[in-house]
Short mmCIF file of N, CA and C in Angstrom, two decimals:
data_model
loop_
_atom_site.label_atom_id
_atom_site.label_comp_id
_atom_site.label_asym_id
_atom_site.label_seq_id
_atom_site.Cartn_x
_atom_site.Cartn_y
_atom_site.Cartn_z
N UNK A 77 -15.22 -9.70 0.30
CA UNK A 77 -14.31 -8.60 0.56
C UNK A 77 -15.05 -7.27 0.52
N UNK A 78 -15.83 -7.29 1.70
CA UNK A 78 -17.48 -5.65 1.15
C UNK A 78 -17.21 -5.39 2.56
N UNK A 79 -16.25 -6.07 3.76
CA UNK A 79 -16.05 -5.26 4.97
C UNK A 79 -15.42 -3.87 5.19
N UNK A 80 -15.05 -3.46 5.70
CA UNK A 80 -14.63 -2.18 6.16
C UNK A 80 -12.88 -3.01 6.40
N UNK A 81 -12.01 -2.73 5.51
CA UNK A 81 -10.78 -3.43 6.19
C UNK A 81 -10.57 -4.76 5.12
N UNK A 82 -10.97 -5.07 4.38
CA UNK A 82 -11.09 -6.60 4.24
C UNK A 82 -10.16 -6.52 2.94
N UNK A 83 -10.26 -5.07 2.41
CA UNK A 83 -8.55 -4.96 1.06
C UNK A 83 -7.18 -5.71 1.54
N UNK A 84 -7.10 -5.74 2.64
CA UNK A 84 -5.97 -6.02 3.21
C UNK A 84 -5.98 -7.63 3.27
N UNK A 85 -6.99 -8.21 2.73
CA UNK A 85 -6.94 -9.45 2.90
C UNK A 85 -7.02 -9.71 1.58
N UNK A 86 -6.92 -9.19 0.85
CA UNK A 86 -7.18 -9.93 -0.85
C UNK A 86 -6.03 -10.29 -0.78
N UNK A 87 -5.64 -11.44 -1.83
CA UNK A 87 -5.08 -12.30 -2.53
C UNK A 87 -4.18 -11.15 -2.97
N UNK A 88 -4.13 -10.24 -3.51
CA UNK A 88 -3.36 -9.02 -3.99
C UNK A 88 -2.41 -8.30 -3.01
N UNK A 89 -2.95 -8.16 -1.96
CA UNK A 89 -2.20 -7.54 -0.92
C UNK A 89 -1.36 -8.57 -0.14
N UNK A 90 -1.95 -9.33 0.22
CA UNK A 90 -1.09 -10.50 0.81
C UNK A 90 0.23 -10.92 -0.07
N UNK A 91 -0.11 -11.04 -1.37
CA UNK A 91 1.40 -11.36 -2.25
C UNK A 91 2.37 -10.20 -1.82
N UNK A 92 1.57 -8.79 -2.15
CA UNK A 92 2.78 -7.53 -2.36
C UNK A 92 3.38 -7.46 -0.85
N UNK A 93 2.93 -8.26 0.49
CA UNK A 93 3.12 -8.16 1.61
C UNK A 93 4.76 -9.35 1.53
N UNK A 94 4.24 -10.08 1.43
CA UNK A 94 5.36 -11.15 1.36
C UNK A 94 6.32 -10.96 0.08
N UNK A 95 6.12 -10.21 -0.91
CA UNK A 95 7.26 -9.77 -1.90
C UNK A 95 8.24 -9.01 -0.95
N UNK A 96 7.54 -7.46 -0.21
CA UNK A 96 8.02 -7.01 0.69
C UNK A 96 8.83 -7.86 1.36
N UNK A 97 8.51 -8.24 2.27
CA UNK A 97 9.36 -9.01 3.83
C UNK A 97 10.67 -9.95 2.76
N UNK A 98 9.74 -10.78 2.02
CA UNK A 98 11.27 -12.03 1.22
C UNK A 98 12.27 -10.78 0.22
N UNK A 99 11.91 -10.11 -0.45
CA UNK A 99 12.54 -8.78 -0.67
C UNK A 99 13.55 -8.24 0.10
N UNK A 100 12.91 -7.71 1.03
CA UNK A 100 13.61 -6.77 1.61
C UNK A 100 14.44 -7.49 2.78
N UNK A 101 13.99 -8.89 3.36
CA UNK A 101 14.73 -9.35 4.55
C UNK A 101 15.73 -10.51 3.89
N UNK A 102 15.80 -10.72 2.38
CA UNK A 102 16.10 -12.00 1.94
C UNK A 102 17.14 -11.76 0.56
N UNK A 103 15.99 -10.99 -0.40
CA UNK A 103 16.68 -10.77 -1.54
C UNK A 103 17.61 -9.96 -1.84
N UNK A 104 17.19 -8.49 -0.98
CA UNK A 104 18.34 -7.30 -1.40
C UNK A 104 20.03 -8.07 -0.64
N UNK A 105 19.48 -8.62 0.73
CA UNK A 105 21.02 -9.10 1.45
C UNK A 105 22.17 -9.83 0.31
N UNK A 106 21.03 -10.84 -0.36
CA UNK A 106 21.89 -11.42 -1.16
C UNK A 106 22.41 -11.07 -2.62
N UNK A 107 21.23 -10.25 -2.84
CA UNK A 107 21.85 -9.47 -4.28
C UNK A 107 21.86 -8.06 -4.71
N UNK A 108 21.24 -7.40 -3.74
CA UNK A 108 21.24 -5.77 -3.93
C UNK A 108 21.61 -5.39 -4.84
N UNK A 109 20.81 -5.34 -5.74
CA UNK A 109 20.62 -5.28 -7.50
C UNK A 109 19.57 -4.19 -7.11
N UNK A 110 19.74 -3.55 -8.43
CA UNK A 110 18.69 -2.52 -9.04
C UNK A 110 17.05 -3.29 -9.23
N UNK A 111 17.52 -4.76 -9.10
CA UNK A 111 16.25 -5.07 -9.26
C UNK A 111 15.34 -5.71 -7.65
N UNK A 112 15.70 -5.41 -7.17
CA UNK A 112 15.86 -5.97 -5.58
C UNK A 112 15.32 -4.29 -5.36
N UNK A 113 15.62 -3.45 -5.15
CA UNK A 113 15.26 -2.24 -5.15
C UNK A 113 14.02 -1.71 -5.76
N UNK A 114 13.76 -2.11 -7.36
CA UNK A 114 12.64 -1.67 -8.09
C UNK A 114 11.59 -3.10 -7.29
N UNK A 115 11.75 -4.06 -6.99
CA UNK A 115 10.80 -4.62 -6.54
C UNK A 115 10.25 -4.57 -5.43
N UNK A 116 10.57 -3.83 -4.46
CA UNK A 116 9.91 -3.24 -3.24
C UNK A 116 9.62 -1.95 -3.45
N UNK A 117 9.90 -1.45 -4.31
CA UNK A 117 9.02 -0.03 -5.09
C UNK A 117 7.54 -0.58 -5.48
N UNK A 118 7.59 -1.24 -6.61
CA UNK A 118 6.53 -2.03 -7.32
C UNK A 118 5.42 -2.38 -5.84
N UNK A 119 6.14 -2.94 -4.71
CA UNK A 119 4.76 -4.02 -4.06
C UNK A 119 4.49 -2.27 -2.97
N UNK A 120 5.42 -1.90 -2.52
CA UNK A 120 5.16 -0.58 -1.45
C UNK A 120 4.07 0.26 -2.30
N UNK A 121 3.74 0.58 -3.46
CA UNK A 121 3.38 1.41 -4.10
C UNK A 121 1.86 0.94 -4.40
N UNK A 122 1.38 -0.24 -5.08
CA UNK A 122 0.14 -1.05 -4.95
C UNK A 122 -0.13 -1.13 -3.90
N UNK A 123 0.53 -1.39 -2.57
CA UNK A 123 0.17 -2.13 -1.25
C UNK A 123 -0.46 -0.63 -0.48
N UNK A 124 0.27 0.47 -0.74
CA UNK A 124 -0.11 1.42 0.21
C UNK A 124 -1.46 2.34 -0.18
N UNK A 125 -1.65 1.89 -1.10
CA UNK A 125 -3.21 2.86 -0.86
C UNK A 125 -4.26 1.75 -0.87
N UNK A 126 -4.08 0.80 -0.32
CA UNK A 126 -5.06 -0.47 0.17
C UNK A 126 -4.75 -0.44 1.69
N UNK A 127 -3.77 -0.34 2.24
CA UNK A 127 -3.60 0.23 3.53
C UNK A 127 -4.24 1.44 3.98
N UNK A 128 -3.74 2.44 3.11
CA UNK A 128 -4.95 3.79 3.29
C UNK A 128 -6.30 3.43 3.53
N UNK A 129 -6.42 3.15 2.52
CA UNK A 129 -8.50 2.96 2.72
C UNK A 129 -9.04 1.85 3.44
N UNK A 130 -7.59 1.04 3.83
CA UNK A 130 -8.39 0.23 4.92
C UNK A 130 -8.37 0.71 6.55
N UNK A 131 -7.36 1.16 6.62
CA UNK A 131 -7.20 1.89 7.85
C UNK A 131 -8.75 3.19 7.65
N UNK A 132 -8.62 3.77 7.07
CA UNK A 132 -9.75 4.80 6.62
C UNK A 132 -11.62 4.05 6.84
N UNK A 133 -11.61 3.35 6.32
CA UNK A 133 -12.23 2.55 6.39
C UNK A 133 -12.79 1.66 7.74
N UNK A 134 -11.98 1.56 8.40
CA UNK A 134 -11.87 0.67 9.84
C UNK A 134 -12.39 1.87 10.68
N UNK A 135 -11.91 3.08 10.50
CA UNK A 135 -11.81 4.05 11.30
C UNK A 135 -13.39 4.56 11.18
N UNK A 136 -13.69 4.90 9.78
CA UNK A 136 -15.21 5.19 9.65
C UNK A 136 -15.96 4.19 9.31
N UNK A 137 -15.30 3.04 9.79
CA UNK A 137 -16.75 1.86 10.04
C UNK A 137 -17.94 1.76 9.02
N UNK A 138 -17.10 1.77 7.77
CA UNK A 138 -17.97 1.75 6.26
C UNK A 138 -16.75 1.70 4.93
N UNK A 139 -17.66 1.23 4.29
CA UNK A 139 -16.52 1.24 2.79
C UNK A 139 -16.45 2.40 2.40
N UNK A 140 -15.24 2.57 1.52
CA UNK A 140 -14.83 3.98 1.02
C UNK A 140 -15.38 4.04 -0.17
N UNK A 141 -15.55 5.26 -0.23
CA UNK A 141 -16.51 6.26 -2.10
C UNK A 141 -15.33 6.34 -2.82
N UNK A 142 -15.45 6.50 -3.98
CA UNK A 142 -14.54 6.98 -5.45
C UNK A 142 -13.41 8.19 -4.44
N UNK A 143 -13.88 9.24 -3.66
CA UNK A 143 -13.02 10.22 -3.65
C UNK A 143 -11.94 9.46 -2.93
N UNK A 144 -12.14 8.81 -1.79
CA UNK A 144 -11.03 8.28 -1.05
C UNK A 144 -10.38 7.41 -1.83
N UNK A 145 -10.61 5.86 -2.62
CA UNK A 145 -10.04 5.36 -3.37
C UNK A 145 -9.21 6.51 -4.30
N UNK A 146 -9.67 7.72 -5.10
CA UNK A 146 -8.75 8.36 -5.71
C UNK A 146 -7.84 9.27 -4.24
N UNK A 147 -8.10 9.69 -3.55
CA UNK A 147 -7.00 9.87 -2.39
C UNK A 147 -6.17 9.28 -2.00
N UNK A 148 -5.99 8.11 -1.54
CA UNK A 148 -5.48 7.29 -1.59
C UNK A 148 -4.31 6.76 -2.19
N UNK A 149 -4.76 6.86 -3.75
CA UNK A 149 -3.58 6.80 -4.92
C UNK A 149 -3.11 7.58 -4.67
N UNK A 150 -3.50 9.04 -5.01
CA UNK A 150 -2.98 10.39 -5.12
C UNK A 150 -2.04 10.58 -4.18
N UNK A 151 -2.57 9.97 -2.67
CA UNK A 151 -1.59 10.63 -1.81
C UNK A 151 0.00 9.23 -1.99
N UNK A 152 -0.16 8.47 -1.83
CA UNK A 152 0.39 7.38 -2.57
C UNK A 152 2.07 8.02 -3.24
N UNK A 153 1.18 8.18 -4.52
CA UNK A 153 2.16 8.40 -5.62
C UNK A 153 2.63 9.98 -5.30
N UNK A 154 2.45 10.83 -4.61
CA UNK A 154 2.58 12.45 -4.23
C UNK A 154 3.57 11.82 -3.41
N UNK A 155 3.56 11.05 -2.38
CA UNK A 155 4.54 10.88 -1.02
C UNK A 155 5.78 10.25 -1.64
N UNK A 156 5.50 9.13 -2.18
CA UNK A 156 6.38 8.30 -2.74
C UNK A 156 7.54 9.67 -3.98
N UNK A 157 6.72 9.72 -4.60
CA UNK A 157 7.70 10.92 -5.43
C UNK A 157 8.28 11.99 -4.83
N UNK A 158 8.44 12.37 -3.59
CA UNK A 158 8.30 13.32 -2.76
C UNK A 158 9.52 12.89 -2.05
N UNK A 159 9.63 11.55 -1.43
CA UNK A 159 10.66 10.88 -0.69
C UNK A 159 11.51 10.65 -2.04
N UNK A 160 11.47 10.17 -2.93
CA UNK A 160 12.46 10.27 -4.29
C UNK A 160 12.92 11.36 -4.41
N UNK A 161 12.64 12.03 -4.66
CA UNK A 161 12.68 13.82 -5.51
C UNK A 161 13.61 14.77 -4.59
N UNK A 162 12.75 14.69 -2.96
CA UNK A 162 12.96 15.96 -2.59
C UNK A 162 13.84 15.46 -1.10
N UNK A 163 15.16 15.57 -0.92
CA UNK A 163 16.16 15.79 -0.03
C UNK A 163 15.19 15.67 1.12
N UNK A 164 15.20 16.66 2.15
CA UNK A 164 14.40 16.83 3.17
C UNK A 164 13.27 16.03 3.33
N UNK A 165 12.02 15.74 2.46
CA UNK A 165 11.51 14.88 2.82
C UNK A 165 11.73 13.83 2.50
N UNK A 166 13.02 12.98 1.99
CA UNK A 166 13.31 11.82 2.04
C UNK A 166 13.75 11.34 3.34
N UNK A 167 14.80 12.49 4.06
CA UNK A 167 15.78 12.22 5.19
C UNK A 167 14.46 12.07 5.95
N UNK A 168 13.64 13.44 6.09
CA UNK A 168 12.46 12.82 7.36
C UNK A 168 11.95 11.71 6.93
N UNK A 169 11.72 10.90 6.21
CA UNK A 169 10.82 9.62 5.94
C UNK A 169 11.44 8.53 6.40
N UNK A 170 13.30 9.12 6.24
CA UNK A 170 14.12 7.84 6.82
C UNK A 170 13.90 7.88 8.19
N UNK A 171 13.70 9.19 9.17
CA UNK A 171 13.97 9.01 10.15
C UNK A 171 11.94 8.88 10.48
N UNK A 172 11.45 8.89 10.44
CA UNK A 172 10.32 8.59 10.63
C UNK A 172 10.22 7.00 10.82
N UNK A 173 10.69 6.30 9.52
CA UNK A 173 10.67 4.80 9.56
C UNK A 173 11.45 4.10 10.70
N UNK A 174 12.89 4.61 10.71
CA UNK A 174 13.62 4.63 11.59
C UNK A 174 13.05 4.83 13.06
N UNK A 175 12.35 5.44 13.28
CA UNK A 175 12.17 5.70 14.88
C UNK A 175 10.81 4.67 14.69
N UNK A 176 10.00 4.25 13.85
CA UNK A 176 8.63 3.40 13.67
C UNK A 176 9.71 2.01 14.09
N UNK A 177 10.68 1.85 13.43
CA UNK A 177 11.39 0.26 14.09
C UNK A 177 12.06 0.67 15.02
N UNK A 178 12.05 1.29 15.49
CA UNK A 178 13.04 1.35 16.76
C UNK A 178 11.87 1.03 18.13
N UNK A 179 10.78 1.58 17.50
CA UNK A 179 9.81 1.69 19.06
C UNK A 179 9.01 0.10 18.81
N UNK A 180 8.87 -0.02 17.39
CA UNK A 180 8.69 -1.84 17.04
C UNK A 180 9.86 -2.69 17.98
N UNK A 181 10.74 -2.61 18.36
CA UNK A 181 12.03 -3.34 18.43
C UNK A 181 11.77 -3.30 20.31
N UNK A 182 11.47 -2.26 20.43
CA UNK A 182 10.89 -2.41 21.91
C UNK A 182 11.76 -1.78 22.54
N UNK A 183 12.40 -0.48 21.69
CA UNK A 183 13.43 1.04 22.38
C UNK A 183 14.61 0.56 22.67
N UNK A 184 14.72 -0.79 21.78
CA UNK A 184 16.24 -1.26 22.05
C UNK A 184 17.02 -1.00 20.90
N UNK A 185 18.53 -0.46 21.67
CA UNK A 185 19.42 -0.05 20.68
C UNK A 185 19.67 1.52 20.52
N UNK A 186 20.39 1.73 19.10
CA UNK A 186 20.24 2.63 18.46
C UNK A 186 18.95 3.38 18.12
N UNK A 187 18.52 4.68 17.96
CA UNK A 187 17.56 5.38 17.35
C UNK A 187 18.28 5.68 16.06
N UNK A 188 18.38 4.33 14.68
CA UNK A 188 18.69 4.61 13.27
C UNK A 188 17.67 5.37 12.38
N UNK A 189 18.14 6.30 11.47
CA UNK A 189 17.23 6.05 10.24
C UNK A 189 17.34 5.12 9.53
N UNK A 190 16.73 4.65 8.45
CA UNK A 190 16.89 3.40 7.37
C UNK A 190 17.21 4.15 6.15
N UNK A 191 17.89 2.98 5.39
CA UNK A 191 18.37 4.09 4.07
C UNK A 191 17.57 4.02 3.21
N UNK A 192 17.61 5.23 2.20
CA UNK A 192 16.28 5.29 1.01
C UNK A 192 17.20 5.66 -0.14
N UNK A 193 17.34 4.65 -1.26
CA UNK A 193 18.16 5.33 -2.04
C UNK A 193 17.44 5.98 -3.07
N UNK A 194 17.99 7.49 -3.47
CA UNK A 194 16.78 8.11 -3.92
C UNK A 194 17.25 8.83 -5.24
N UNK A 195 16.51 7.82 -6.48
CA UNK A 195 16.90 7.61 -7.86
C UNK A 195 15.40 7.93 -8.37
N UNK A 196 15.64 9.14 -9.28
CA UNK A 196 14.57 9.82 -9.60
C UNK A 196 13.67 7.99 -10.54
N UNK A 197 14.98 7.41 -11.16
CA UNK A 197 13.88 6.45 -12.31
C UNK A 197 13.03 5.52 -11.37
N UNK A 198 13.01 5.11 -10.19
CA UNK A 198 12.20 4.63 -9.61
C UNK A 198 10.39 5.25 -9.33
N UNK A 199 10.43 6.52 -10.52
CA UNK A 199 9.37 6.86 -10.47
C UNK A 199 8.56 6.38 -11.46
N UNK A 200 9.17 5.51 -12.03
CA UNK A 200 8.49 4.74 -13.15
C UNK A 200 7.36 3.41 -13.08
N UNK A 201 7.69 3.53 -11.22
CA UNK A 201 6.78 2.08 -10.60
C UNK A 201 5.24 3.09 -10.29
N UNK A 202 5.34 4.03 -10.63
CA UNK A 202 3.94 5.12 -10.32
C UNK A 202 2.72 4.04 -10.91
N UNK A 203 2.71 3.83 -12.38
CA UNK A 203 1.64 3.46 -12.60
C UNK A 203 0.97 1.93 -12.01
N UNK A 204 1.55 1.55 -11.39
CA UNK A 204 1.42 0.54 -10.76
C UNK A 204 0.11 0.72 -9.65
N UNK A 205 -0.08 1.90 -9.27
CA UNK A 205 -1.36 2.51 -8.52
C UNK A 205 -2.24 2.18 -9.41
N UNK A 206 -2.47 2.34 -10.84
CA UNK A 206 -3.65 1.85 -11.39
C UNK A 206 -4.63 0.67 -11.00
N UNK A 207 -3.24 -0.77 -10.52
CA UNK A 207 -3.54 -1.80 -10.03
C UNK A 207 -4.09 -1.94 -8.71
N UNK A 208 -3.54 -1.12 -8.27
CA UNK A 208 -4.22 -0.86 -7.08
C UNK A 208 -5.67 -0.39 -7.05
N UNK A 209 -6.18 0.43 -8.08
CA UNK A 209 -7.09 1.00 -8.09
C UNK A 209 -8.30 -0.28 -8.85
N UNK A 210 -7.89 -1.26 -9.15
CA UNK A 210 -8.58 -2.25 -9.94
C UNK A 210 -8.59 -3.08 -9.42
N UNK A 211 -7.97 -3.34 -8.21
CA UNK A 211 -8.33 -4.59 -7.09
C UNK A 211 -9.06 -3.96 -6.28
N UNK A 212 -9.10 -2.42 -5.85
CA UNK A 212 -10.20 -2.00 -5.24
C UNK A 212 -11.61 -2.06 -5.30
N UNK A 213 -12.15 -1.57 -6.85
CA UNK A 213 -12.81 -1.61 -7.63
C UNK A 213 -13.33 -3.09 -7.69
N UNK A 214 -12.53 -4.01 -7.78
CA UNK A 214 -13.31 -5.29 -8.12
C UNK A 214 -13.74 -5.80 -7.22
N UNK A 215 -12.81 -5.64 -6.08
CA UNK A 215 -13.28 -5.99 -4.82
C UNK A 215 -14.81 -5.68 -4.17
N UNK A 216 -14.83 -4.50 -4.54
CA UNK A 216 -16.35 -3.60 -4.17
C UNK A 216 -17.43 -4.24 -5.22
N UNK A 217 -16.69 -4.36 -5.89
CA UNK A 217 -18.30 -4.84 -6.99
C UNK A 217 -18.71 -6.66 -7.07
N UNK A 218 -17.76 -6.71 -6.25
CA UNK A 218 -17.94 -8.75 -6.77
C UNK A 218 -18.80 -9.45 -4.96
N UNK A 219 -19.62 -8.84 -4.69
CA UNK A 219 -19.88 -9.37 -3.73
C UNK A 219 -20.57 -10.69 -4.31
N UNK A 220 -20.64 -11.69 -3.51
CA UNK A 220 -21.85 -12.94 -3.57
C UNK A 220 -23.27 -12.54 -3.96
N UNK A 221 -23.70 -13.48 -4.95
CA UNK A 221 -24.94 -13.28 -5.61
C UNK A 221 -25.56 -13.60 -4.53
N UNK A 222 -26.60 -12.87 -3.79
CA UNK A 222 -27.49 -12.98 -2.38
C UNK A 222 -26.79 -12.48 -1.44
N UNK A 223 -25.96 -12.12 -1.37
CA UNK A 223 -25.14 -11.45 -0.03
C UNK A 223 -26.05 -10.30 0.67
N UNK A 224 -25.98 -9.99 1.47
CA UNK A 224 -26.53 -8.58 1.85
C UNK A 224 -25.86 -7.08 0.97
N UNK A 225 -24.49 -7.41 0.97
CA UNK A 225 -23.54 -6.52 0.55
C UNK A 225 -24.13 -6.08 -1.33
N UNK A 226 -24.56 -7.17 -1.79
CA UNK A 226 -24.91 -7.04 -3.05
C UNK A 226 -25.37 -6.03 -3.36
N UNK A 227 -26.71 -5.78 -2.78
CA UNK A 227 -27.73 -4.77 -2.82
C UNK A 227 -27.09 -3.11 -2.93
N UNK A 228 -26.27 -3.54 -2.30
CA UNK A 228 -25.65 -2.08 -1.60
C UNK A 228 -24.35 -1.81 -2.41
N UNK A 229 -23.51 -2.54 -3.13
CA UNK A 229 -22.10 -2.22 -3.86
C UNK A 229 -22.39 -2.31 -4.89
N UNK A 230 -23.04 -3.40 -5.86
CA UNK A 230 -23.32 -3.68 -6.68
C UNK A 230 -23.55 -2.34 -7.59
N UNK A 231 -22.76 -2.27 -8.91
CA UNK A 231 -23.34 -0.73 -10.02
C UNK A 231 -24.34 -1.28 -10.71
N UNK A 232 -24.81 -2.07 -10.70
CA UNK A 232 -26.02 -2.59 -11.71
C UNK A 232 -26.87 -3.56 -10.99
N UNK A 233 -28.02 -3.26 -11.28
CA UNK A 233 -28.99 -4.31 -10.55
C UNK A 233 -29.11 -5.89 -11.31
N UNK A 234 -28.94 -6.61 -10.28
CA UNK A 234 -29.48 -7.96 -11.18
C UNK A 234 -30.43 -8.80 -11.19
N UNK A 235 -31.06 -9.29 -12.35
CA UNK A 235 -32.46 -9.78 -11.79
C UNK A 235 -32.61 -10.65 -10.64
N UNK A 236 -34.16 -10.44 -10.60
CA UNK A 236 -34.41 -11.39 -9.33
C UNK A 236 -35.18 -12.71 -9.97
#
């Protein structure tokens, strides 16, 4: 996992991907509970700054440094609290998402927003970026003993 892009393939992201979809296409229908809600907080919140730096990443055709991994979070947990908190940029986020499935859907239909219900305690899934920041991290440092990548990610040299 030392490609440009390859966060998106850990074992980590792939779960918070499918919590998402069975979540949100499966669980809230049938029980739209507070907890059906906090659990697509929880995986959106880990999942999106592994999206950041992989898209980032893909784009500059190299792994990302400490500043972007901390960007990443930062911008993360800033947006996310932002669509909670603040009126206006919640409604644009709905309609942002909203017009992102509508042009997914193939311009059929309605032009909806999606709803965001926006409960300040859902800011309590914040620290959950930490995790994010520790599958990054491990990811970068665990290359294969002999890899090429070793040489180059590795924080400590190991003998030869």
């Amino acid at each position: 996992m030392n490609r440009p892009g390859d966060l998106l393939l850990s074992p980590w992201a792939l779960v918070s991907v499918a919590v998402i979809l069975v979540n949100d296409h499966v669980l809230k229908g049938a029980f739209g509970n507070t907890m059906t809600g906090k659990l697509s907080d929880v995986a959106g919140v880990f999942l999106f700054p592994l999206l950041l730096l992989s898209v980032l990443e893909v784009l500059r055709r190299k792994l990302a440094g400490r500043a972007a991994i901390a960007w990443s979070i930062a911008v993360t947990g800033i947006g996310f609290a932002a669509v909670k908190t603040v009126s206006p940029i919640g409604d644009a986020y709905e309609w942002v998402i909203g017009f992102f499935r509508w042009t997914a859907g193939g311009f059929r239909g309605e032009l909806l927003p999606i709803v965001v219900f926006r409960d300040p305690s859902d800011l309590w899934v914040l620290p959950i970026s930490f995790a994010s920041y520790l599958v990054v991290t491990h990811n970068r440092t665990r290359a294969p003993q002999g890899a090429p990548e070793h040489e180059v990610i590795s924080p400590v040299p190991h003998p030869t």
